Coordinates of C-alpha atoms and ligand atoms in Angstrom, one line a residue:
M1 CA 4.4 -12.8 8.6
G2 CA 1.1 -13.6 6.8
K3 CA 1.1 -14.2 3.1
I4 CA -1.2 -11.3 2.3
G5 CA -0.6 -7.6 3.0
I6 CA -3.6 -5.3 3.5
F7 CA -3.0 -1.6 2.9
F8 CA -5.7 1.1 2.9
G9 CA -6.4 4.8 3.0
S10 CA -9.4 6.2 4.9
D11 CA -10.8 9.6 5.9
T12 CA -13.7 8.9 8.3
G13 CA -12.8 5.2 9.1
N14 CA -15.2 3.2 6.9
T15 CA -12.4 1.8 4.7
R16 CA -10.3 1.0 7.8
R17 CA -13.3 -0.9 9.2
V18 CA -13.7 -2.9 6.0
A19 CA -10.0 -3.6 5.9
K20 CA -10.2 -4.9 9.5
T21 CA -13.2 -7.2 8.7
I22 CA -11.3 -8.6 5.7
H23 CA -8.3 -9.3 7.9
K24 CA -10.4 -11.0 10.5
K25 CA -11.9 -13.2 7.9
L26 CA -8.5 -14.1 6.4
G27 CA -7.0 -14.9 9.8
D28 CA -3.4 -16.0 9.8
D29 CA -3.2 -15.7 6.0
A30 CA -3.0 -11.9 6.2
D31 CA -1.2 -9.4 8.4
A32 CA -3.0 -6.6 10.2
P33 CA -4.1 -3.8 7.8
V34 CA -1.8 -0.8 7.5
N35 CA -2.8 2.7 6.7
V36 CA -0.7 3.9 3.8
Q37 CA 0.0 7.0 5.8
K38 CA 2.2 4.9 7.9
A39 CA 3.6 2.7 5.2
S40 CA 6.5 2.8 2.8
I41 CA 6.8 1.2 -0.6
D42 CA 9.3 -1.3 1.0
D43 CA 6.5 -2.4 3.4
L44 CA 4.3 -3.2 0.5
L45 CA 7.0 -5.0 -1.5
K46 CA 7.4 -7.5 1.3
Y47 CA 4.3 -9.2 0.1
D48 CA 3.6 -11.2 -3.1
A49 CA -0.2 -10.9 -2.4
L50 CA -1.8 -7.6 -1.6
I51 CA -5.2 -6.2 -0.8
L52 CA -5.5 -2.5 -1.4
G53 CA -8.5 -0.4 -0.3
T54 CA -9.6 3.2 -0.8
P55 CA -12.6 5.4 -0.4
T56 CA -13.4 7.9 -3.1
L57 CA -13.3 11.5 -1.9
G58 CA -13.5 15.0 -3.3
E59 CA -14.8 14.7 -6.8
G60 CA -13.9 11.2 -7.7
E61 CA -10.5 11.4 -6.1
L62 CA -8.2 9.4 -3.9
P63 CA -7.9 10.4 -0.3
G64 CA -5.1 12.9 0.2
L65 CA -4.4 16.6 0.6
D66 CA -6.2 17.7 -2.6
S67 CA -9.5 15.9 -1.9
G68 CA -9.7 17.3 1.6
G69 CA -9.0 14.0 3.1
S70 CA -6.1 13.0 5.3
A71 CA -2.6 14.1 4.2
E72 CA -0.1 11.5 3.1
S73 CA -2.8 9.1 2.0
W74 CA -3.2 7.3 -1.3
A75 CA -2.9 10.5 -3.4
E76 CA 0.6 11.0 -2.1
F77 CA 1.5 7.3 -1.7
L78 CA 0.5 6.0 -5.1
P79 CA 2.9 8.1 -7.3
Q80 CA 5.8 6.5 -5.4
L81 CA 4.9 3.2 -7.2
Q82 CA 5.8 4.8 -10.5
G83 CA 8.8 2.8 -11.8
V84 CA 8.5 0.2 -9.1
D85 CA 8.4 -3.4 -10.5
L86 CA 5.4 -5.3 -9.2
T87 CA 5.8 -8.2 -11.7
G88 CA 4.7 -11.5 -10.1
K89 CA 2.6 -9.8 -7.5
V90 CA -1.1 -10.5 -7.2
V91 CA -3.3 -7.6 -6.1
A92 CA -7.0 -7.4 -5.2
L93 CA -8.7 -4.0 -4.8
F94 CA -11.6 -2.8 -2.8
G95 CA -13.3 0.6 -2.8
L96 CA -15.8 2.5 -0.8
G97 CA -18.2 5.1 -2.2
D98 CA -21.6 6.6 -2.0
Q99 CA -23.9 5.7 -5.0
E100 CA -26.6 8.1 -3.9
G101 CA -24.6 11.1 -3.1
Y102 CA -22.0 10.7 -5.8
G103 CA -23.7 8.6 -8.5
D104 CA -21.9 10.2 -11.4
E105 CA -18.4 9.5 -9.9
F106 CA -19.1 6.3 -7.9
V107 CA -16.0 4.7 -6.5
D108 CA -13.9 6.5 -9.2
A109 CA -10.7 6.5 -7.1
L110 CA -10.3 2.7 -7.5
I111 CA -9.2 3.2 -11.1
F112 CA -6.2 5.2 -10.1
I113 CA -4.8 2.4 -8.0
Y114 CA -5.8 -0.2 -10.6
N115 CA -4.0 1.7 -13.4
Q116 CA -0.9 2.2 -11.4
V117 CA -0.5 -1.4 -10.2
I118 CA -1.2 -2.7 -13.7
E119 CA 1.4 -0.3 -15.1
S120 CA 3.9 -1.6 -12.5
G121 CA 3.3 -5.1 -13.8
A122 CA 1.0 -6.7 -11.1
K123 CA -1.8 -9.0 -11.8
V124 CA -5.2 -7.7 -10.5
V125 CA -7.8 -10.2 -9.4
G126 CA -11.2 -9.9 -8.0
S127 CA -13.3 -7.8 -10.4
W128 CA -16.8 -7.4 -9.2
P129 CA -20.2 -7.1 -11.0
T130 CA -22.0 -3.8 -11.1
E131 CA -25.4 -5.5 -10.5
G132 CA -27.0 -4.5 -7.2
Y133 CA -25.8 -0.9 -7.3
S134 CA -27.6 2.1 -8.7
F135 CA -25.4 4.9 -10.1
E136 CA -25.0 6.9 -13.3
A137 CA -21.3 6.6 -14.0
S138 CA -18.1 5.2 -12.6
K139 CA -14.5 5.3 -13.9
A140 CA -13.8 2.1 -12.0
I141 CA -15.4 -0.2 -14.6
V142 CA -13.2 -2.2 -17.0
E143 CA -14.8 -4.6 -19.4
G144 CA -18.2 -4.3 -17.7
D145 CA -17.1 -5.0 -14.1
F146 CA -15.8 -2.9 -11.3
V147 CA -12.0 -3.5 -11.0
G148 CA -12.5 -4.6 -7.4
L149 CA -15.0 -5.1 -4.6
V150 CA -17.3 -2.1 -4.1
I151 CA -18.7 -1.3 -0.7
D152 CA -21.3 1.4 -0.1
H153 CA -21.3 1.8 3.6
D154 CA -23.5 4.9 3.3
N155 CA -26.5 3.3 1.6
Q156 CA -26.1 -0.5 1.7
K157 CA -24.4 -1.2 5.0
D158 CA -26.5 -4.4 5.4
L159 CA -24.9 -5.9 2.3
T160 CA -21.3 -5.3 3.3
E161 CA -20.6 -8.5 5.1
E162 CA -22.0 -10.8 2.5
R163 CA -20.2 -8.9 -0.3
I164 CA -16.9 -9.3 1.6
D165 CA -17.6 -13.0 2.1
E166 CA -18.4 -13.6 -1.6
W167 CA -15.5 -11.6 -2.8
L168 CA -13.0 -13.3 -0.5
E169 CA -14.1 -16.7 -1.8
I170 CA -13.0 -15.5 -5.3
V171 CA -9.8 -13.7 -4.4
K172 CA -8.4 -15.8 -1.5
P173 CA -7.2 -18.8 -3.6
E174 CA -5.6 -16.5 -6.2
L175 CA -3.9 -14.4 -3.5
L176 CA -2.6 -17.5 -1.7
A177 CA -1.2 -19.0 -4.9
A178 CA 0.8 -15.8 -5.6
Ligands
FMN201 C1 -16.3 15.2 0.8 C2 -16.7 13.8 0.3 C3 -16.6 13.5 -1.1 C4 -16.9 12.2 -1.5 N1 -16.8 12.0 -2.9 C5 -17.2 10.7 -3.4 C6 -17.1 10.5 -4.7 O1 -16.7 11.3 -5.6 N2 -17.5 9.2 -5.2 C7 -18.0 8.3 -4.3 O2 -18.4 7.2 -4.7 N3 -18.1 8.5 -2.9 C8 -17.7 9.7 -2.5 N4 -17.8 10.0 -1.1 C9 -18.3 9.0 -0.2 C10 -17.2 8.2 0.5 O3 -16.4 7.5 -0.4 C11 -17.8 7.2 1.5 O4 -18.5 7.9 2.5 C12 -16.8 6.3 2.2 O5 -17.5 5.3 2.9 C13 -15.8 7.0 3.1 O6 -14.8 6.2 3.5 P1 -13.8 6.5 4.7 O7 -14.6 6.6 5.9 O8 -12.9 5.3 4.7 O9 -13.1 7.8 4.4 C14 -17.4 11.3 -0.6 C15 -17.5 11.6 0.7 C16 -17.2 12.8 1.2 C17 -17.3 13.1 2.6

């Protein structure tokens, strides 16, 4: 078993592809990414270090039934973390969004995962600067930075790989030290 668990939700596959790229770059340090549709809370709790990824769908929502995305995705999975103790766990987040199409709710869904894992006692690492993106508003900003890596596959596909590389350099040591 790798040290790092990667869990994601995805509607059209972009987040899954980013999760796979992250896994490839981490090699043996991480296990193969798992769609939360196929995961249980116990699967997640096996790891002290986690990478959690989500697209934003609907109107600034997590993927799930209400946002028109796949059923049993983050919107249904996340509430199961209520009351679960994640103390001692280190979590890094990544989110996909579309800054041109949804510039006033850009990657909003990240904040729901952030708030829940913080409430459950985890330490979140890997905040990410807002420079290089053009948008009006995002709920996923805490103290001036995005709460995790932000990927815009729709408009800035060519930046995806370098963003992943730069972010992994920051989060990898913290995840491996968990
Ligand atoms: C119906 C719909 C609603 C969306 N709503 C948002 C949104 O509110 N904010 C945002 O940043 N991106 C939004 N997006 C863009 C997606 O997050 C983006 O295309 C992402 O790459 C999809 O990832 P996936 O292929 O893993 O589902 C929306 C896309 C669709 C199709």
